[in-house]
Amino acid sequence: AQSVTQPDIHITVSEGASLELRCNYSYGATPYLFWYVQSPGQGLQLLLKYFSGDTLVQGIKGFEAEFKRSQSSFNLRKPSVHWSDAAEYFCAVSPAYSGAGSYQLTFGKGTKLSVIP
Amino acid sequence: EPEVTQTPSHQVTQMGQEVILRCVPISNHLYFYWYRQILGQKVEFLVSFYNNEISEKSEIFDDQFSVERPDGSNFTLKIRSTKLEDSAMYFCASSEGTPNQPQHFGDGTRLSIL
């Protein structure tokens, strides 16, 4: 069964510092990979996705992520964090193919990001 | 930008009562999903719906749960007889079709069972 591990439950960084949030996945084949962000009381907003091709993908709000097949990782990075980036971040995987017509997401437990002004 | 809308934003219900959570997916989307997030835990898949039928469901989605797309625009999740452990945030999501079209999420319905 597929699984997603986000080893860091809570990370605190200073505004302007760089950020890396870790994500490892376990899947039978190469899945599709996603990062979502959730602000308090809000839904999940897609930051970026990886399907194939260039292993470094760019997303919204200045975020990027790198897919490393050998490490089964899809870490999220941002060179300079803003106070508005404080939120919870979820890594997720979905099947690349489904005979049942379902591409449900399997989420990690999330990493809560706090930003110190 | 079109968005997924969910109503109500907060539902408080007595244990044993039926609840219906409503979602209006993005209009040209074909795949529909319900997820839930128990407070402090990760988001979990409940059910997917395509071509007017359930395409996959998780072990959480037992006989107490049902989904319906009654009129071509709404997508509902019904819990027949609620339990305390059904208290959670419920998210609806939709996507255009093929897996390289990401899912768009609503803001969720917070369900509180008393």
Coordinates of C-alpha atoms in Angstrom, one line a residue:
Chain A
A1 CA 0.0 0.0 0.0
Q2 CA 1.2 3.5 -0.7
S3 CA 2.3 5.8 2.1
V4 CA 3.7 9.2 2.6
T5 CA 6.1 10.2 5.4
Q6 CA 6.7 13.8 6.5
P7 CA 9.2 13.3 9.3
D8 CA 9.0 16.9 10.6
I9 CA 5.8 17.7 12.5
H10 CA 6.7 21.3 13.2
I11 CA 9.4 23.6 11.8
T12 CA 10.1 27.1 12.9
V13 CA 12.2 29.4 10.7
S14 CA 13.0 33.1 10.7
E15 CA 11.5 35.3 8.0
G16 CA 14.0 35.5 5.1
A17 CA 15.6 32.2 5.9
S18 CA 15.5 29.3 3.5
L19 CA 13.1 26.4 4.0
E20 CA 13.1 22.7 3.2
L21 CA 10.3 20.4 4.1
R22 CA 10.9 16.7 3.7
C23 CA 8.7 14.1 2.1
N24 CA 9.3 10.5 1.4
Y25 CA 6.9 8.1 -0.2
S26 CA 6.4 4.4 -0.6
Y27 CA 4.7 3.3 -3.8
G28 CA 4.7 0.4 -6.2
A29 CA 5.4 2.5 -9.2
T30 CA 6.3 6.1 -9.8
P31 CA 3.3 8.0 -8.5
Y32 CA 2.2 11.5 -9.2
L33 CA 3.4 13.8 -6.4
F34 CA 1.9 16.9 -4.9
W35 CA 2.4 19.5 -2.3
Y36 CA -0.6 21.2 -0.8
V37 CA -0.8 24.1 1.8
Q38 CA -3.5 24.6 4.3
S39 CA -4.0 27.8 6.2
P40 CA -6.0 27.7 9.4
G41 CA -9.7 27.2 8.8
Q42 CA -9.2 26.9 5.1
G43 CA -9.1 24.2 2.4
L44 CA -6.1 22.7 0.7
Q45 CA -4.4 24.7 -2.0
L46 CA -2.1 23.1 -4.5
L47 CA 1.4 24.5 -4.4
L48 CA 3.0 22.3 -7.1
K49 CA 2.8 18.9 -8.7
Y50 CA 5.2 16.4 -10.4
F51 CA 4.1 14.0 -13.1
S52 CA 7.1 13.4 -15.3
G53 CA 10.0 15.1 -17.0
D54 CA 12.2 17.7 -15.2
T55 CA 12.6 16.6 -11.6
L56 CA 12.7 20.1 -10.3
V57 CA 9.3 21.7 -10.4
Q58 CA 8.3 25.2 -9.8
G59 CA 5.1 26.1 -8.0
I60 CA 3.2 29.1 -6.7
K61 CA 4.4 31.5 -4.1
G62 CA 8.0 30.9 -4.9
F63 CA 8.1 27.3 -3.9
E64 CA 9.9 24.5 -5.7
A65 CA 10.3 20.8 -5.2
E66 CA 12.7 18.2 -6.4
F67 CA 11.8 14.6 -7.2
K68 CA 14.6 12.1 -6.4
R69 CA 13.6 8.6 -7.5
S70 CA 16.6 7.0 -5.9
Q71 CA 15.6 8.4 -2.5
S72 CA 11.8 8.2 -3.0
S73 CA 11.7 11.8 -1.9
F74 CA 9.9 14.9 -3.0
N75 CA 11.2 17.7 -0.8
L76 CA 9.7 21.2 -0.9
R77 CA 12.0 24.2 -0.8
K78 CA 11.8 28.0 -0.7
P79 CA 14.9 30.2 -0.7
S80 CA 13.4 33.0 1.5
V81 CA 10.4 32.5 3.7
H82 CA 7.8 35.2 4.2
W83 CA 5.6 35.5 7.3
S84 CA 2.6 34.7 5.2
D85 CA 4.0 31.3 4.5
A86 CA 3.1 30.1 8.0
A87 CA 0.7 27.3 7.4
E88 CA 0.5 23.5 7.3
Y89 CA 2.1 21.7 4.4
F90 CA 1.0 18.4 3.1
C91 CA 2.8 16.1 0.7
A92 CA 0.6 13.7 -1.3
V93 CA 0.7 11.0 -3.9
S94 CA -1.8 9.6 -6.3
P95 CA -1.7 6.7 -8.8
A96 CA -0.5 7.5 -12.3
Y97 CA -3.0 5.0 -13.6
S98 CA -6.3 3.7 -12.3
G99 CA -8.5 1.1 -14.0
A100 CA -11.2 2.1 -11.5
G101 CA -11.1 5.7 -12.5
S102 CA -10.0 6.9 -9.1
Y103 CA -7.0 9.0 -8.5
Q104 CA -7.4 9.5 -4.8
L105 CA -4.6 11.3 -2.9
T106 CA -2.7 9.7 -0.1
F107 CA -1.5 12.4 2.3
G108 CA 1.4 12.7 4.7
K109 CA 0.6 13.8 8.3
G110 CA 1.7 17.4 7.4
T111 CA 4.4 19.8 8.6
K112 CA 3.3 22.9 10.4
L113 CA 5.5 25.8 9.6
S114 CA 5.9 28.7 12.0
V115 CA 7.7 31.9 10.9
I116 CA 9.5 34.2 13.3
P117 CA 9.4 37.8 12.3
Chain B
E1 CA -11.0 31.3 -10.9
P2 CA -13.7 28.7 -10.4
E3 CA -13.7 27.0 -7.1
V4 CA -15.2 24.1 -5.2
T5 CA -17.8 25.3 -2.7
Q6 CA -19.0 23.5 0.4
T7 CA -21.9 24.1 2.7
P8 CA -22.4 24.4 5.5
S9 CA -19.0 25.6 6.8
H10 CA -19.9 24.2 10.3
Q11 CA -22.5 21.6 11.2
V12 CA -23.3 20.6 14.8
T13 CA -25.4 17.4 15.2
Q14 CA -26.6 15.1 17.9
M15 CA -25.1 11.6 17.8
G16 CA -27.4 9.2 15.9
Q17 CA -28.7 11.9 13.6
E18 CA -28.3 12.0 9.9
V19 CA -26.2 14.7 8.2
I20 CA -25.8 15.7 4.6
L21 CA -22.8 17.7 3.6
R22 CA -23.0 19.5 0.3
C23 CA -20.5 20.3 -2.3
V24 CA -20.6 22.1 -5.7
P25 CA -17.6 21.0 -7.7
I26 CA -16.1 23.0 -10.5
S27 CA -18.5 22.8 -13.4
N28 CA -16.5 21.0 -16.1
H29 CA -14.9 18.5 -13.6
L30 CA -15.6 14.8 -14.0
Y31 CA -14.0 13.2 -10.9
F32 CA -15.3 13.9 -7.4
Y33 CA -13.9 13.0 -4.0
W34 CA -14.6 13.3 -0.3
Y35 CA -11.8 13.3 2.3
R36 CA -11.9 13.9 6.0
Q37 CA -9.4 15.2 8.5
I38 CA -9.9 14.4 12.2
L39 CA -8.5 17.2 14.3
G40 CA -4.7 16.9 14.5
Q41 CA -4.5 14.1 12.0
K42 CA -3.8 13.7 8.4
V43 CA -6.3 14.1 5.5
E44 CA -7.8 10.7 4.7
F45 CA -9.5 9.6 1.5
L46 CA -13.1 8.5 1.9
V47 CA -14.6 7.9 -1.6
S48 CA -14.3 8.8 -5.2
F49 CA -17.1 9.2 -7.7
Y50 CA -17.0 9.1 -11.5
N51 CA -19.6 8.6 -14.2
N52 CA -22.4 8.7 -11.6
E53 CA -21.1 5.9 -9.5
I54 CA -18.5 5.2 -6.8
S55 CA -15.2 4.3 -8.3
E56 CA -13.4 3.6 -5.1
K57 CA -13.9 3.8 -1.4
S58 CA -11.8 3.4 1.7
E59 CA -12.4 1.2 4.6
I60 CA -13.6 4.2 6.5
F61 CA -16.5 4.6 4.1
D62 CA -18.8 2.0 5.6
D63 CA -22.6 1.4 5.2
Q64 CA -23.3 4.6 7.3
F65 CA -21.9 6.7 4.4
S66 CA -23.4 7.4 1.0
V67 CA -22.7 9.8 -1.8
E68 CA -24.9 11.2 -4.5
R69 CA -24.8 13.6 -7.4
P70 CA -28.5 14.4 -7.4
D71 CA -28.8 17.1 -10.1
G72 CA -25.6 17.3 -12.1
S73 CA -24.1 20.1 -10.0
N74 CA -24.2 19.1 -6.4
F75 CA -22.3 16.3 -4.8
T76 CA -23.4 15.2 -1.4
L77 CA -22.0 13.1 1.4
K78 CA -24.6 11.6 3.8
I79 CA -23.8 10.1 7.1
R80 CA -26.9 8.0 8.1
S81 CA -26.4 7.7 11.9
T82 CA -23.6 9.8 13.2
K83 CA -21.1 8.7 15.8
L84 CA -18.8 10.8 18.0
E85 CA -15.9 9.6 16.0
D86 CA -17.4 11.2 12.8
S87 CA -16.4 14.6 14.2
A88 CA -13.9 15.9 11.6
M89 CA -13.4 18.4 8.8
Y90 CA -14.8 17.0 5.6
F91 CA -13.3 18.2 2.3
C92 CA -14.8 17.8 -1.1
A93 CA -12.5 17.9 -4.2
S94 CA -12.9 17.7 -7.9
S95 CA -10.7 17.3 -10.9
E96 CA -11.1 17.6 -14.6
G97 CA -10.3 14.0 -15.6
T98 CA -6.9 12.4 -16.2
P99 CA -4.6 12.1 -13.3
N100 CA -2.4 14.9 -14.5
Q101 CA -5.2 17.3 -13.7
P102 CA -4.9 18.1 -10.0
Q103 CA -7.7 18.0 -7.5
H104 CA -9.2 21.3 -6.3
F105 CA -10.4 21.4 -2.8
G106 CA -13.2 23.2 -1.1
D107 CA -12.8 25.0 2.3
G108 CA -14.4 22.1 4.1
T109 CA -17.3 21.5 6.5
R110 CA -16.4 21.1 10.1
L111 CA -18.8 18.4 11.5
S112 CA -19.2 18.3 15.3
I113 CA -21.1 15.4 16.8
L114 CA -22.4 16.0 20.3

